[in-house]
mmCIF file of C-alpha atoms in Angstrom:
data_model
loop_
_atom_site.group_PDB
_atom_site.id
_atom_site.type_symbol
_atom_site.label_atom_id
_atom_site.label_comp_id
_atom_site.label_asym_id
_atom_site.label_seq_id
_atom_site.Cartn_x
_atom_site.Cartn_y
_atom_site.Cartn_z
ATOM 1 C CA UNK A 1 12.362 -35.655 -19.493
ATOM 2 C CA UNK A 2 12.429 -38.974 -21.397
ATOM 3 C CA UNK A 3 14.187 -37.898 -24.567
ATOM 4 C CA UNK A 4 14.180 -34.143 -24.406
ATOM 5 C CA UNK A 5 17.234 -32.299 -24.664
ATOM 6 C CA UNK A 6 18.977 -31.248 -21.395
ATOM 7 C CA UNK A 7 18.452 -27.402 -22.084
ATOM 8 C CA UNK A 8 14.812 -27.678 -22.965
ATOM 9 C CA UNK A 9 13.668 -26.373 -19.629
ATOM 10 C CA UNK A 10 16.134 -23.820 -19.209
ATOM 11 C CA UNK A 11 15.171 -20.245 -18.266
ATOM 12 C CA UNK A 12 15.048 -17.746 -20.917
ATOM 13 C CA UNK A 13 15.277 -14.054 -20.416
ATOM 14 C CA UNK A 14 11.960 -12.228 -20.172
ATOM 15 C CA UNK A 15 11.049 -10.459 -23.015
ATOM 16 C CA UNK A 16 9.976 -7.351 -20.758
ATOM 17 C CA UNK A 17 12.442 -5.708 -18.055
ATOM 18 C CA UNK A 18 12.477 -7.742 -15.237
ATOM 19 C CA UNK A 19 10.963 -4.847 -12.954
ATOM 20 C CA UNK A 20 8.076 -4.789 -15.336
ATOM 21 C CA UNK A 21 5.429 -6.742 -13.338
ATOM 22 C CA UNK A 22 6.450 -4.540 -9.918
ATOM 23 C CA UNK A 23 5.584 -1.333 -12.199
ATOM 24 C CA UNK A 24 2.269 -3.045 -13.836
ATOM 25 C CA UNK A 25 1.117 -4.230 -10.419
ATOM 26 C CA UNK A 26 1.800 -1.124 -8.525
ATOM 27 C CA UNK A 27 -0.079 1.016 -10.864
ATOM 28 C CA UNK A 28 -3.301 -1.462 -10.935
ATOM 29 C CA UNK A 29 -3.554 -1.307 -7.038
ATOM 30 C CA UNK A 30 -3.007 2.523 -7.379
ATOM 31 C CA UNK A 31 -5.926 2.926 -9.814
ATOM 32 C CA UNK A 32 -8.177 0.470 -7.811
ATOM 33 C CA UNK A 33 -7.720 2.530 -4.709
ATOM 34 C CA UNK A 34 -8.014 5.915 -6.459
ATOM 35 C CA UNK A 35 -11.236 4.987 -8.304
ATOM 36 C CA UNK A 36 -12.701 3.738 -5.005
ATOM 37 C CA UNK A 37 -12.160 7.191 -3.161
ATOM 38 C CA UNK A 38 -15.298 8.941 -3.027
ATOM 39 C CA UNK A 39 -14.109 12.560 -1.794
ATOM 40 C CA UNK A 40 -17.665 13.289 -0.560
ATOM 41 C CA UNK A 41 -17.502 10.710 1.767
ATOM 42 C CA UNK A 42 -16.513 10.954 5.456
ATOM 43 C CA UNK A 43 -12.687 10.074 5.858
ATOM 44 C CA UNK A 44 -13.713 6.976 7.959
ATOM 45 C CA UNK A 45 -15.758 5.784 5.044
ATOM 46 C CA UNK A 46 -13.113 6.774 2.594
ATOM 47 C CA UNK A 47 -10.538 4.880 4.399
ATOM 48 C CA UNK A 48 -12.969 1.636 4.559
ATOM 49 C CA UNK A 49 -13.116 2.068 0.862
ATOM 50 C CA UNK A 50 -9.334 2.455 0.113
ATOM 51 C CA UNK A 51 -8.786 -0.548 2.272
ATOM 52 C CA UNK A 52 -11.514 -2.701 0.680
ATOM 53 C CA UNK A 53 -10.133 -1.675 -3.034
ATOM 54 C CA UNK A 54 -6.577 -2.549 -1.980
ATOM 55 C CA UNK A 55 -7.660 -5.828 -0.531
ATOM 56 C CA UNK A 56 -10.025 -6.840 -3.349
ATOM 57 C CA UNK A 57 -7.315 -6.067 -5.960
ATOM 58 C CA UNK A 58 -4.713 -8.237 -3.959
ATOM 59 C CA UNK A 59 -7.028 -10.988 -3.330
ATOM 60 C CA UNK A 60 -7.845 -10.857 -6.951
ATOM 61 C CA UNK A 61 -4.352 -10.988 -8.198
ATOM 62 C CA UNK A 62 -2.438 -12.686 -5.539
ATOM 63 C CA UNK A 63 0.633 -13.866 -7.602
ATOM 64 C CA UNK A 64 0.960 -10.193 -8.587
ATOM 65 C CA UNK A 65 0.677 -8.669 -4.783
ATOM 66 C CA UNK A 66 2.958 -11.091 -3.341
ATOM 67 C CA UNK A 67 5.596 -10.178 -6.116
ATOM 68 C CA UNK A 68 5.745 -6.776 -5.292
ATOM 69 C CA UNK A 69 5.046 -6.762 -1.601
ATOM 70 C CA UNK A 70 7.391 -9.959 -0.901
ATOM 71 C CA UNK A 71 10.299 -9.834 0.868
ATOM 72 C CA UNK A 72 13.126 -7.500 -0.794
ATOM 73 C CA UNK A 73 15.828 -8.948 -2.736
ATOM 74 C CA UNK A 74 19.231 -7.777 -0.706
ATOM 75 C CA UNK A 75 20.772 -5.016 -2.959
ATOM 76 C CA UNK A 76 17.904 -4.376 -4.848
ATOM 77 C CA UNK A 77 17.229 -0.567 -5.671
ATOM 78 C CA UNK A 78 13.786 -0.128 -7.346
ATOM 79 C CA UNK A 79 13.969 2.364 -10.257
ATOM 80 C CA UNK A 80 12.884 5.874 -9.467
ATOM 81 C CA UNK A 81 9.587 5.447 -11.471
ATOM 82 C CA UNK A 82 8.421 2.206 -9.561
ATOM 83 C CA UNK A 83 8.622 4.250 -6.262
ATOM 84 C CA UNK A 84 6.442 7.021 -7.617
ATOM 85 C CA UNK A 85 3.834 4.088 -8.597
ATOM 86 C CA UNK A 86 4.242 2.883 -5.062
ATOM 87 C CA UNK A 87 3.664 6.379 -3.763
ATOM 88 C CA UNK A 88 0.577 6.641 -5.975
ATOM 89 C CA UNK A 89 -0.919 3.694 -4.359
ATOM 90 C CA UNK A 90 -0.772 5.328 -1.012
ATOM 91 C CA UNK A 91 -1.595 8.936 -2.182
ATOM 92 C CA UNK A 92 -5.428 8.660 -1.612
ATOM 93 C CA UNK A 93 -4.775 7.552 2.033
ATOM 94 C CA UNK A 94 -2.844 10.761 2.599
ATOM 95 C CA UNK A 95 -5.467 13.022 1.797
ATOM 96 C CA UNK A 96 -7.779 10.675 4.138
ATOM 97 C CA UNK A 97 -5.491 11.573 7.392
ATOM 98 C CA UNK A 98 -4.397 15.020 6.685
ATOM 99 C CA UNK A 99 -7.261 16.486 8.594
ATOM 100 C CA UNK A 100 -7.285 13.733 11.240
ATOM 101 C CA UNK A 101 -6.770 14.049 15.089
ATOM 102 C CA UNK A 102 -4.040 11.861 16.063
ATOM 103 C CA UNK A 103 -4.461 10.432 19.707
ATOM 104 C CA UNK A 104 -2.085 9.808 22.106
ATOM 105 C CA UNK A 105 -1.186 6.266 20.714
ATOM 106 C CA UNK A 106 0.360 7.614 17.499
ATOM 107 C CA UNK A 107 1.673 11.014 18.345
ATOM 108 C CA UNK A 108 5.323 9.583 18.432
ATOM 109 C CA UNK A 109 5.015 8.297 14.824
ATOM 110 C CA UNK A 110 3.494 11.727 13.706
ATOM 111 C CA UNK A 111 6.536 13.387 15.214
ATOM 112 C CA UNK A 112 8.741 10.989 13.462
ATOM 113 C CA UNK A 113 7.045 11.671 10.121
ATOM 114 C CA UNK A 114 7.396 15.393 10.834
ATOM 115 C CA UNK A 115 11.227 14.819 11.246
ATOM 116 C CA UNK A 116 11.341 12.645 7.803
ATOM 117 C CA UNK A 117 9.531 15.429 6.143
ATOM 118 C CA UNK A 118 11.883 17.925 7.491
ATOM 119 C CA UNK A 119 14.775 16.051 5.972
ATOM 120 C CA UNK A 120 13.402 14.700 2.764
ATOM 121 C CA UNK A 121 11.770 17.433 0.144
ATOM 122 C CA UNK A 122 10.897 14.537 -2.373
ATOM 123 C CA UNK A 123 8.561 12.898 0.410
ATOM 124 C CA UNK A 124 7.005 16.448 1.267
ATOM 125 C CA UNK A 125 6.267 17.084 -2.451
ATOM 126 C CA UNK A 126 4.653 13.414 -2.324
ATOM 127 C CA UNK A 127 2.536 14.545 0.496
ATOM 128 C CA UNK A 128 1.469 17.790 -0.641
ATOM 129 C CA UNK A 129 0.818 16.353 -4.122
ATOM 130 C CA UNK A 130 -2.145 14.370 -2.412
ATOM 131 C CA UNK A 131 -3.011 16.087 0.723
ATOM 132 C CA UNK A 132 -2.094 18.947 2.228
ATOM 133 C CA UNK A 133 -0.380 22.461 1.749
ATOM 134 C CA UNK A 134 3.204 22.256 2.226
ATOM 135 C CA UNK A 135 3.121 24.989 4.876
ATOM 136 C CA UNK A 136 0.889 23.026 7.037
ATOM 137 C CA UNK A 137 3.368 20.869 8.545
ATOM 138 C CA UNK A 138 1.250 19.241 10.984
ATOM 139 C CA UNK A 139 -1.359 18.032 8.350
ATOM 140 C CA UNK A 140 1.576 16.619 6.339
ATOM 141 C CA UNK A 141 2.840 14.781 9.114
ATOM 142 C CA UNK A 142 -0.536 13.476 9.955
ATOM 143 C CA UNK A 143 -1.133 12.542 6.387
ATOM 144 C CA UNK A 144 2.095 10.455 6.213
ATOM 145 C CA UNK A 145 1.733 8.938 9.803
ATOM 146 C CA UNK A 146 -1.830 7.675 8.611
ATOM 147 C CA UNK A 147 -0.855 6.316 5.243
ATOM 148 C CA UNK A 148 2.291 4.462 6.633
ATOM 149 C CA UNK A 149 0.102 2.776 9.359
ATOM 150 C CA UNK A 150 -2.445 2.027 6.793
ATOM 151 C CA UNK A 151 0.083 0.314 4.669
ATOM 152 C CA UNK A 152 1.211 -1.600 7.338
ATOM 153 C CA UNK A 153 -2.119 -2.929 8.778
ATOM 154 C CA UNK A 154 -2.970 -3.158 5.041
ATOM 155 C CA UNK A 155 0.222 -5.302 4.072
ATOM 156 C CA UNK A 156 -0.132 -7.317 7.392
ATOM 157 C CA UNK A 157 -3.715 -8.559 6.678
ATOM 158 C CA UNK A 158 -3.688 -8.656 3.041
ATOM 159 C CA UNK A 159 -0.163 -10.565 2.935
ATOM 160 C CA UNK A 160 -1.208 -12.967 5.183
ATOM 161 C CA UNK A 161 -4.646 -13.606 3.423
ATOM 162 C CA UNK A 162 -2.984 -13.753 0.070
ATOM 163 C CA UNK A 163 -0.199 -16.390 1.240
ATOM 164 C CA UNK A 164 -2.869 -18.674 2.775
ATOM 165 C CA UNK A 165 -2.000 -17.898 6.601
ATOM 166 C CA UNK A 166 -5.566 -17.100 7.841
ATOM 167 C CA UNK A 167 -6.720 -20.571 6.402
ATOM 168 C CA UNK A 168 -8.978 -22.762 8.759
ATOM 169 C CA UNK A 169 -8.545 -19.573 11.517
ATOM 170 C CA UNK A 170 -12.517 -19.141 11.629
ATOM 171 C CA UNK A 171 -13.071 -15.720 10.612
ATOM 172 C CA UNK A 172 -13.440 -13.908 7.758
ATOM 173 C CA UNK A 173 -10.459 -11.988 6.564
ATOM 174 C CA UNK A 174 -12.712 -8.793 5.263
ATOM 175 C CA UNK A 175 -14.161 -8.413 9.034
ATOM 176 C CA UNK A 176 -10.613 -8.701 10.432
ATOM 177 C CA UNK A 177 -9.158 -5.944 8.255
ATOM 178 C CA UNK A 178 -12.526 -3.741 8.754
ATOM 179 C CA UNK A 179 -11.630 -3.981 12.508
ATOM 180 C CA UNK A 180 -8.149 -2.994 11.946
ATOM 181 C CA UNK A 181 -8.927 -0.132 9.712
ATOM 182 C CA UNK A 182 -11.665 0.917 12.337
ATOM 183 C CA UNK A 183 -9.250 1.019 15.021
ATOM 184 C CA UNK A 184 -6.918 2.896 12.981
ATOM 185 C CA UNK A 185 -9.624 5.431 11.976
ATOM 186 C CA UNK A 186 -10.233 5.894 15.969
ATOM 187 C CA UNK A 187 -6.540 6.494 16.606
ATOM 188 C CA UNK A 188 -6.848 9.404 14.101
ATOM 189 C CA UNK A 189 -9.980 10.502 15.374
ATOM 190 C CA UNK A 190 -11.564 10.183 11.750
ATOM 191 C CA UNK A 191 -15.293 10.709 11.564
#
């Protein structure tokens, strides 16, 4: 401003690739979730623990969370290793749902995930890496449906929280998320 050259505030290229923050953030969420996963706990408690770790990371790093979970840019295609990192975030959730007993409210999602698994070998490989034997199609479909629904619940609650949308609404966001995760656990018969 006063006396500064006109180009003093121009944008300069970043020293890192443009997708580097996505990669770092996705890895950080995945590590937080994986560290919180106590495989000796019940599936319901594992789910709660994973959800709490996901939320804690996002609330602690809202700028990074919003960067990787914000609206996609039209035409943008994430690099393959970014997809692998994003899948690692949901990987621990797959194992929680593989042994579930989905109720009527989620059977259509499970059926659609079975179709997806049948048509995409890469997705099947991802699910079997974390959750179930590839020959157990039903377990793989349950795992994928549960992880997808968990991500939708997490993204909804956590995204609204990190964007400040719950401010002044009279509830604690962790209570809301815990209720959502409890309902999801019920929908999959997780004990």
